[in-house]
Amino acid sequence: MLIRIIYLSTAVGPQTTTMTNAILKKAQAWNQAHGITGVLCQGQGVFLQALEGERGTVTQLYARIYADQRHTKVELLHCESIAKRRYENWSMAHVSLSDIDPATKIEWPEFDPYSVTGLQVMARIDDLLAKGSVIQSLDA
Ligand code: FAD
């Protein structure tokens, strides 16, 4: 059975390129080998990640991610059974929510993902993907 989850977390330190690349390198390799697809949005001190795959695999991965000391305040925003993947093209797409991305700020001026629902977050992730905001993907 396939599921999709979306969670939100707060970075413990600065979201440097080094840290992001380390996470993405590990994520893309492991996810590809284990049938996980998804998107990692990162910036403005937060991570937003959508993960899709077999229920048991996603659950185990989420437990590992939850325990990762590079972030805190991990909150599950959304979990659903799915018939079809939404992010099937990416083992882990990377979308920047950086302060230097004016489009993100203008289109989501009240950016506070801790106060919105998982479905609202998923809609925003889809907007960013539709606008071609993916900045890194091993699958591209
Ligand atoms: P190990 O690699 O043994 O790491 C154990 C702990 O050491 C980690 O929990 C972390 O606290 C710390 N650590 C590991 N590497 C570093 C580093 N380079 N710098 C600083 N501290 C470090 N993994 C995936 O496979 N798929 C994903 O989609 C995915 N998404 C992630 C999203 C976020 C926001 C974060 C923070 C991590 C993500 N990870 C992902 C990484 C995941 O949390 C685990 O580190 C990874 O799955 C390896 O698990 P492990 O038990 O072998 O940990």
Short mmCIF file of C-alpha atoms and ligand atoms in Angstrom, two decimals:
data_model
loop_
_atom_site.label_atom_id
_atom_site.label_comp_id
_atom_site.label_asym_id
_atom_site.label_seq_id
_atom_site.Cartn_x
_atom_site.Cartn_y
_atom_site.Cartn_z
CA MET A 1 0.00 0.00 0.00
CA LEU A 2 1.29 3.43 -1.00
CA ILE A 3 1.09 6.45 1.29
CA ARG A 4 2.14 10.08 1.16
CA ILE A 5 3.15 12.10 4.20
CA ILE A 6 4.11 15.73 4.60
CA TYR A 7 5.97 17.02 7.61
CA LEU A 8 7.40 20.30 8.74
CA SER A 9 10.45 20.98 10.87
CA THR A 10 12.79 23.73 12.01
CA ALA A 11 16.48 23.68 11.17
CA VAL A 12 18.74 23.55 14.22
CA GLY A 13 21.51 25.62 12.62
CA PRO A 14 21.96 27.69 9.49
CA GLN A 15 20.68 25.99 6.36
CA THR A 16 23.97 26.04 4.56
CA THR A 17 24.57 24.64 1.10
CA THR A 18 26.86 22.05 2.68
CA MET A 19 24.11 20.79 4.97
CA THR A 20 21.48 20.79 2.24
CA ASN A 21 23.74 18.94 -0.16
CA ALA A 22 24.61 16.33 2.49
CA ILE A 23 20.91 15.69 3.16
CA LEU A 24 20.02 15.57 -0.52
CA LYS A 25 22.89 13.27 -1.47
CA LYS A 26 21.88 10.74 1.19
CA ALA A 27 18.17 11.15 0.52
CA GLN A 28 18.32 10.80 -3.24
CA ALA A 29 20.51 7.68 -3.15
CA TRP A 30 18.51 5.91 -0.43
CA ASN A 31 15.13 6.95 -1.74
CA GLN A 32 15.89 5.80 -5.26
CA ALA A 33 16.98 2.39 -3.97
CA HIS A 34 13.86 2.02 -1.81
CA GLY A 35 11.06 3.33 -4.01
CA ILE A 36 10.61 6.65 -2.22
CA THR A 37 9.65 9.76 -4.17
CA GLY A 38 9.09 13.28 -2.92
CA VAL A 39 10.08 16.88 -2.51
CA LEU A 40 12.22 18.68 0.07
CA CYS A 41 11.50 22.39 0.42
CA GLN A 42 14.09 24.20 2.47
CA GLY A 43 14.68 27.80 3.51
CA GLN A 44 13.60 30.53 5.95
CA GLY A 45 14.72 28.21 8.75
CA VAL A 46 12.29 25.41 7.96
CA PHE A 47 12.10 22.14 6.10
CA LEU A 48 8.91 20.94 4.41
CA GLN A 49 9.11 17.47 2.98
CA ALA A 50 6.66 15.26 1.10
CA LEU A 51 7.48 11.55 1.06
CA GLU A 52 5.69 8.88 -0.98
CA GLY A 53 6.21 5.13 -1.04
CA GLU A 54 5.25 1.83 0.53
CA ARG A 55 3.68 2.44 3.93
CA GLY A 56 6.25 0.48 5.91
CA THR A 57 9.19 2.05 4.09
CA VAL A 58 7.85 5.59 4.54
CA THR A 59 7.16 4.94 8.22
CA GLN A 60 10.71 3.70 8.86
CA LEU A 61 12.23 6.59 6.92
CA TYR A 62 10.11 9.13 8.79
CA ALA A 63 11.28 7.66 12.10
CA ARG A 64 14.92 8.12 11.02
CA ILE A 65 14.30 11.64 9.75
CA TYR A 66 12.38 12.52 12.94
CA ALA A 67 15.41 11.53 15.01
CA ASP A 68 17.84 13.55 12.89
CA GLN A 69 19.54 16.19 15.05
CA ARG A 70 19.85 18.66 12.19
CA HIS A 71 16.27 19.71 12.74
CA THR A 72 13.69 19.96 15.53
CA LYS A 73 9.97 20.69 16.07
CA VAL A 74 9.11 17.96 13.56
CA GLU A 75 5.34 17.99 12.98
CA LEU A 76 3.40 15.63 10.74
CA LEU A 77 1.04 17.76 8.62
CA HIS A 78 -0.51 15.16 6.38
CA CYS A 79 -0.77 11.41 5.85
CA GLU A 80 -2.94 9.63 3.28
CA SER A 81 -3.18 6.41 1.34
CA ILE A 82 -2.66 7.05 -2.35
CA ALA A 83 -3.38 5.14 -5.54
CA LYS A 84 -0.91 7.18 -7.58
CA ARG A 85 2.22 9.10 -6.77
CA ARG A 86 2.18 12.88 -7.11
CA TYR A 87 5.97 13.33 -7.21
CA GLU A 88 6.84 10.23 -9.21
CA ASN A 89 9.55 12.00 -11.21
CA TRP A 90 11.75 12.74 -8.22
CA SER A 91 13.55 10.54 -5.68
CA MET A 92 13.88 13.86 -3.84
CA ALA A 93 13.33 17.14 -5.63
CA HIS A 94 14.77 20.19 -3.92
CA VAL A 95 12.85 23.47 -3.81
CA SER A 96 14.31 26.56 -2.15
CA LEU A 97 12.19 28.68 0.17
CA SER A 98 15.10 31.00 0.66
CA ASP A 99 14.81 34.61 1.80
CA ILE A 100 16.41 35.57 -1.46
CA ASP A 101 13.55 34.06 -3.43
CA PRO A 102 11.24 37.09 -3.75
CA ALA A 103 8.57 35.10 -5.59
CA THR A 104 8.06 32.84 -2.60
CA LYS A 105 7.66 35.80 -0.24
CA ILE A 106 5.30 37.70 -2.49
CA GLU A 107 3.11 34.72 -3.25
CA TRP A 108 3.14 33.41 0.31
CA PRO A 109 3.63 36.62 2.33
CA GLU A 110 2.20 35.18 5.50
CA PHE A 111 4.67 32.29 5.30
CA ASP A 112 4.15 30.41 8.53
CA PRO A 113 3.85 26.72 7.72
CA TYR A 114 3.17 25.84 11.39
CA SER A 115 -0.20 27.59 11.10
CA VAL A 116 -1.50 26.03 7.88
CA THR A 117 -2.90 22.62 7.00
CA GLY A 118 -1.06 19.86 5.18
CA LEU A 119 -3.31 20.25 2.16
CA GLN A 120 -2.49 23.97 1.95
CA VAL A 121 1.20 23.15 2.16
CA MET A 122 0.86 20.49 -0.54
CA ALA A 123 -0.90 23.00 -2.82
CA ARG A 124 1.97 25.44 -2.30
CA ILE A 125 4.58 22.76 -3.01
CA ASP A 126 2.72 21.92 -6.22
CA ASP A 127 2.69 25.63 -7.20
CA LEU A 128 6.43 25.83 -6.69
CA LEU A 129 7.00 22.68 -8.74
CA ALA A 130 4.69 23.91 -11.50
CA LYS A 131 6.64 27.15 -11.70
CA GLY A 132 9.81 25.16 -12.28
CA SER A 133 11.30 25.96 -8.89
CA VAL A 134 13.08 22.62 -8.57
CA ILE A 135 16.71 23.56 -8.16
CA GLN A 136 18.27 20.15 -7.76
CA SER A 137 17.32 16.64 -8.70
CA LEU A 138 19.43 13.62 -9.49
CA ASP A 139 16.60 12.43 -11.70
CA ALA A 140 16.51 15.50 -13.92
P1 FAD B 1 23.32 8.29 9.96
O1 FAD B 1 23.72 8.67 8.57
O2 FAD B 1 24.09 7.21 10.68
O3 FAD B 1 23.29 9.61 10.84
C1 FAD B 1 22.94 9.54 12.24
C2 FAD B 1 22.72 10.96 12.70
O4 FAD B 1 23.92 11.73 12.52
C3 FAD B 1 21.65 11.70 11.91
O5 FAD B 1 20.36 11.46 12.42
C4 FAD B 1 22.07 13.12 12.05
O6 FAD B 1 21.58 13.63 13.27
C5 FAD B 1 23.59 13.03 12.10
N1 FAD B 1 24.18 13.29 10.78
C6 FAD B 1 24.26 12.44 9.73
N2 FAD B 1 24.88 13.00 8.68
C7 FAD B 1 25.23 14.23 9.11
C8 FAD B 1 25.90 15.32 8.49
N3 FAD B 1 26.35 15.25 7.22
N4 FAD B 1 26.07 16.45 9.20
C9 FAD B 1 25.61 16.55 10.47
N5 FAD B 1 24.98 15.55 11.11
C10 FAD B 1 24.78 14.42 10.43
N6 FAD B 1 17.29 10.45 4.41
C11 FAD B 1 16.77 9.66 3.44
O7 FAD B 1 17.23 8.53 3.25
N7 FAD B 1 15.74 10.11 2.66
C12 FAD B 1 15.18 11.35 2.83
O8 FAD B 1 14.26 11.71 2.09
C13 FAD B 1 15.71 12.20 3.84
N8 FAD B 1 15.22 13.42 4.06
C14 FAD B 1 15.73 14.19 5.07
C15 FAD B 1 15.19 15.46 5.29
C16 FAD B 1 15.69 16.25 6.33
C17 FAD B 1 15.10 17.62 6.56
C18 FAD B 1 16.75 15.79 7.13
C19 FAD B 1 17.30 16.65 8.24
C20 FAD B 1 17.30 14.53 6.91
C21 FAD B 1 16.81 13.74 5.88
N9 FAD B 1 17.34 12.47 5.62
C22 FAD B 1 16.79 11.68 4.63
C23 FAD B 1 18.47 11.94 6.39
C24 FAD B 1 17.98 11.04 7.52
O9 FAD B 1 17.53 11.83 8.60
C25 FAD B 1 19.10 10.10 8.00
O10 FAD B 1 20.25 10.85 8.30
C26 FAD B 1 19.43 9.10 6.92
O11 FAD B 1 18.24 8.44 6.54
C27 FAD B 1 20.48 8.09 7.37
O12 FAD B 1 20.00 7.43 8.51
P2 FAD B 1 21.01 6.73 9.50
O13 FAD B 1 20.24 6.16 10.64
O14 FAD B 1 21.91 5.81 8.71
O15 FAD B 1 21.79 7.97 10.03
#
